[in-house]
Amino acid sequence: MKRGQLEIIGFMVIIILLLFSLIFYFKFAANDSTDLLQEAEENLEVSNLLDAIKMYTICDDTQMSDVIKSCVDGGNECDEDACAIVEREVQQIISLNGWDNDTYMFHIGDILYSQGTCKGNTFVDDYITNGETIKLTYCY
Amino acid sequence: MMETLMVAVVFMVVLIIALAFYFKFSLDSIEESGEEACLVSNTVLLVSVSSVPEIQCSINGKTENCIDTSKLIVFDPSRVYGSMFTTNCDQKVYFEQIYPEPENGTCDQNNYPDCGIFEFYDPDVSYSSSIKISTPTSLYFPLTEEYKFGKLVIEVLL
């Protein structure tokens, strides 16, 4: 084989390698945006879930936000200890939403009202009532 | 002469294989992009459906972050918001009561409020598979003045 032909083959190999690397680059770049979409969905879910928990009716005209407020003050609601209602009902709602116990935490101030703790990357939504921060944390 | 011809043939074969791979990846990525665009538009729809004023809770003129089921049962979104659903893929949209667990299935004016699924939009098309995306929502029942836990579900039809 002549030297010129060898050079052409070498050039060809470089072009092909460049083409493959571009294909792989665009393939992985596309995956990044899918992750971003999933993060946006999860962020929205945490925020909407906390809103839905706050509004949930426990008895007559008493919503969960009222029960949480009573729990902060150490009181009762619906003839029951407010904090016991929060612990039971929040766990029930979140479990029906499809989250496992080790993927979320529900805090009133520094006190944890969920069964497990979780670590890693988190999405958090919170609000303040009677000077205490009510916080829902989702770990992924 | 023979060597040049061989090089040209090998070059053509390698080029054809490379192009075949390139077009296969391109086609896959176009299909993926289509599905992704569809999921993006439906994620946006998750937010916009919850904010439709005709079904949002409004107490003493003040809007709340929940869905009024008495409005949901009579509202037909295809009349006013038809364009909202003509994205690049078909989808079914419905609200589902999760907790307390409902007794009956799909709601209509006869079984309301003893029902669990409020259909919002159904394109009535055939489909082979679907992807469900959902977000938690609060469902308000004005007859009993209760807020229940539910989900807004968008079923992307493929």
XYZ file of C-alpha atoms in Angstrom:
298
model
C 0.000 0.000 0.000
C 1.232 3.484 -0.828
C 1.829 6.064 1.895
C -0.939 8.336 0.569
C -3.501 5.518 0.824
C -2.480 4.782 4.412
C -2.926 8.453 5.289
C -6.411 8.408 3.778
C -7.351 5.358 5.892
C -5.982 7.096 9.015
C -8.008 10.218 8.238
C -11.080 8.093 7.690
C -10.647 6.415 11.089
C -10.371 9.832 12.767
C -13.579 11.022 11.054
C -15.463 7.892 12.143
C -14.244 8.189 15.736
C -15.341 11.848 15.762
C -18.776 10.848 14.425
C -19.246 8.187 17.124
C -18.145 10.538 19.905
C -20.668 13.150 18.686
C -23.440 10.541 18.663
C -22.622 9.486 22.246
C -22.359 13.119 23.368
C -25.851 13.957 22.090
C -27.267 10.759 23.557
C -26.006 11.605 27.064
C -26.936 15.295 26.701
C -30.547 14.164 26.066
C -30.539 12.071 29.275
C -29.619 15.144 31.364
C -32.829 16.961 30.384
C -34.909 13.898 31.356
C -33.401 14.070 34.865
C -34.273 17.752 34.984
C -37.891 16.971 34.094
C -38.086 14.310 36.807
C -36.653 16.771 39.350
C -39.263 19.366 38.357
C -42.048 16.774 38.793
C -40.751 15.701 42.221
C -40.379 19.299 43.378
C -43.974 19.993 42.335
C -45.106 16.811 44.106
C -43.515 17.805 47.441
C -45.072 21.249 47.309
C -48.551 19.980 46.319
C -48.426 17.165 48.877
C -47.739 19.557 51.755
C -50.613 21.783 50.556
C -52.975 18.786 50.351
C -51.930 17.598 53.843
C -52.567 21.082 55.290
C -56.065 21.240 53.828
C -57.201 17.684 54.661
C -60.341 17.619 56.843
C -59.899 15.636 60.047
C -63.352 16.198 61.601
C -66.239 18.679 61.113
C -64.614 22.049 60.375
C -61.138 21.019 61.501
C -58.403 20.820 58.912
C -54.918 19.349 59.331
C -53.438 22.881 59.462
C -55.609 23.519 62.590
C -54.480 20.217 64.118
C -50.804 21.043 63.420
C -51.326 24.458 65.074
C -52.832 22.733 68.140
C -49.961 20.229 68.184
C -47.467 23.125 68.335
C -49.403 24.484 71.348
C -49.683 20.976 72.899
C -53.493 20.874 72.658
C -56.292 18.555 71.527
C -58.463 18.475 68.400
C -61.438 16.223 67.548
C -61.334 14.825 71.131
C -57.812 13.500 70.624
C -54.204 14.583 71.191
C -53.380 16.807 68.198
C -49.839 15.468 67.769
C -51.110 11.857 67.708
C -53.520 12.811 64.891
C -50.681 14.489 62.961
C -48.412 11.459 63.316
C -51.116 8.987 62.224
C -52.800 10.931 59.429
C -49.658 12.380 57.820
C -48.119 8.908 57.608
C -51.343 7.512 56.134
C -51.642 10.233 53.467
C -47.976 10.055 52.471
C -48.021 6.274 52.299
C -51.128 6.405 50.056
C -49.234 8.868 47.878
C -46.762 6.047 47.260
C -43.733 7.168 49.286
C -41.829 4.654 51.423
C -41.081 5.477 55.082
C -37.361 5.853 54.404
C -37.822 8.419 51.618
C -39.348 11.303 53.566
C -39.355 13.218 56.858
C -42.123 15.366 58.358
C -40.977 17.821 61.007
C -42.858 20.225 63.278
C -40.042 22.422 64.545
C -37.270 19.990 65.497
C -39.598 17.075 66.253
C -39.890 14.315 63.673
C -43.427 13.011 63.019
C -42.566 10.327 60.464
C -41.267 6.799 61.006
C -37.857 6.986 59.363
C -35.101 9.422 58.536
C -33.529 9.833 55.144
C -30.304 11.182 53.660
C -29.031 12.260 50.265
C -30.373 14.814 47.830
C -33.592 16.394 49.046
C -36.583 18.449 47.999
C -38.046 20.483 50.847
C -41.221 22.511 51.268
C -42.190 24.282 54.458
C -44.392 26.897 56.100
C -44.491 28.591 59.480
C -47.347 28.351 61.983
C -47.280 29.696 65.573
C -43.556 30.383 65.203
C -42.680 26.763 64.300
C -41.543 25.579 60.881
C -43.548 22.711 59.414
C -41.275 20.920 56.969
C -41.775 18.079 54.485
C -38.502 16.638 53.142
C -38.309 14.151 50.265
C -35.029 12.289 49.765
C -33.887 10.756 46.463
C -4.827 0.476 -9.467
C -6.122 -2.624 -7.663
C -4.957 -1.281 -4.284
C -6.717 2.059 -4.820
C -9.927 0.210 -5.707
C -9.646 -1.926 -2.545
C -9.136 1.156 -0.379
C -12.162 2.820 -2.020
C -14.323 -0.298 -1.395
C -13.237 -0.585 2.259
C -13.814 3.148 2.688
C -17.340 2.863 1.246
C -18.203 -0.140 3.430
C -16.978 1.577 6.597
C -18.790 4.788 5.604
C -22.070 2.903 5.014
C -21.782 1.151 8.403
C -21.014 4.472 10.127
C -23.972 6.166 8.401
C -26.273 3.272 9.323
C -25.265 3.646 12.983
C -25.635 7.417 12.777
C -29.148 7.249 11.322
C -30.196 4.576 13.807
C -29.051 6.754 16.704
C -30.636 9.821 15.102
C -33.949 8.010 14.684
C -33.852 6.733 18.273
C -33.010 10.179 19.572
C -35.799 11.789 17.488
C -38.282 9.273 18.945
C -36.930 9.939 22.442
C -37.170 13.698 21.871
C -40.790 13.281 20.752
C -41.677 11.317 23.897
C -39.743 13.783 26.042
C -41.515 16.796 24.470
C -44.769 15.007 25.173
C -43.838 14.436 28.834
C -42.644 18.047 29.215
C -45.921 19.419 27.828
C -47.896 17.105 30.119
C -45.837 18.114 33.170
C -46.745 21.712 32.349
C -50.348 20.529 32.017
C -50.169 19.138 35.597
C -49.632 22.692 36.813
C -52.045 24.434 34.457
C -55.022 22.071 35.016
C -54.856 22.694 38.789
C -55.045 26.432 38.123
C -58.075 26.393 35.797
C -60.334 29.024 37.467
C -63.555 27.183 36.533
C -62.699 24.251 38.831
C -60.506 25.920 41.455
C -61.890 26.409 44.962
C -63.092 29.899 45.645
C -64.343 30.756 49.120
C -65.747 34.281 49.638
C -64.115 35.352 46.368
C -60.686 34.166 47.481
C -59.110 31.316 45.508
C -57.604 28.389 47.402
C -55.124 25.767 46.300
C -57.703 22.998 45.845
C -60.248 21.631 43.354
C -63.979 22.183 43.892
C -65.569 18.829 42.981
C -69.057 20.351 42.500
C -67.610 22.498 39.696
C -65.589 19.587 38.345
C -68.663 17.408 37.910
C -70.403 19.866 35.556
C -67.488 21.519 33.758
C -66.587 20.436 30.217
C -63.024 21.659 29.500
C -63.049 20.734 25.800
C -65.361 23.698 25.098
C -63.146 26.376 26.595
C -59.749 24.742 26.944
C -59.696 22.437 23.894
C -56.397 23.952 22.754
C -54.806 23.058 26.108
C -55.008 19.374 25.213
C -53.930 19.474 21.587
C -50.244 19.036 22.414
C -48.062 16.629 20.463
C -49.693 13.578 22.076
C -53.089 12.487 23.394
C -53.831 12.327 27.087
C -56.594 11.435 29.537
C -56.935 13.759 32.506
C -58.817 12.855 35.676
C -58.917 13.525 39.420
C -58.879 10.570 41.772
C -59.903 10.586 45.432
C -57.307 8.623 47.415
C -58.095 9.218 51.107
C -60.569 8.503 52.594
C -60.883 5.576 50.202
C -63.992 6.114 48.021
C -66.774 3.536 47.667
C -67.736 3.806 44.003
C -65.928 4.438 40.736
C -66.403 7.166 38.139
C -68.468 10.168 39.223
C -71.522 11.544 37.473
C -74.342 13.802 38.588
C -76.309 10.794 39.912
C -73.719 9.257 42.252
C -71.874 12.439 43.353
C -70.397 12.759 46.019
C -70.256 8.976 46.700
C -67.662 8.313 44.019
C -63.926 8.412 43.523
C -62.909 9.314 39.964
C -63.719 12.672 38.344
C -63.048 12.539 34.617
C -61.804 15.867 33.295
C -60.741 15.208 29.716
C -60.910 12.058 27.616
C -59.996 12.261 23.899
C -61.766 8.926 23.285
C -59.004 7.454 21.119
C -57.602 3.937 21.016
C -54.128 3.347 22.441
C -51.784 0.450 23.066
C -49.971 1.682 26.175
C -49.859 4.691 28.473
C -47.597 6.523 30.914
C -49.177 7.987 34.052
C -47.896 11.145 35.672
C -49.643 12.570 38.708
C -49.488 15.166 41.428
C -51.200 15.320 44.841
C -54.170 17.631 45.130
C -56.836 18.608 47.621
C -60.439 17.854 46.598
C -63.124 20.058 48.158
C -66.698 18.765 48.634
C -68.944 21.817 49.286
C -72.002 19.712 50.280
C -70.168 18.330 53.319
C -67.591 21.149 53.518
C -64.791 18.576 53.530
C -61.335 18.575 51.974
C -60.161 15.117 50.901
C -56.820 13.908 49.607
C -56.633 13.143 45.914
C -54.451 13.112 42.851
C -54.548 14.817 39.497
C -53.604 12.076 37.019
C -52.541 12.616 33.409
C -52.407 9.410 31.416
C -50.241 9.995 28.339
C -51.576 7.729 25.577
C -49.004 6.077 23.318
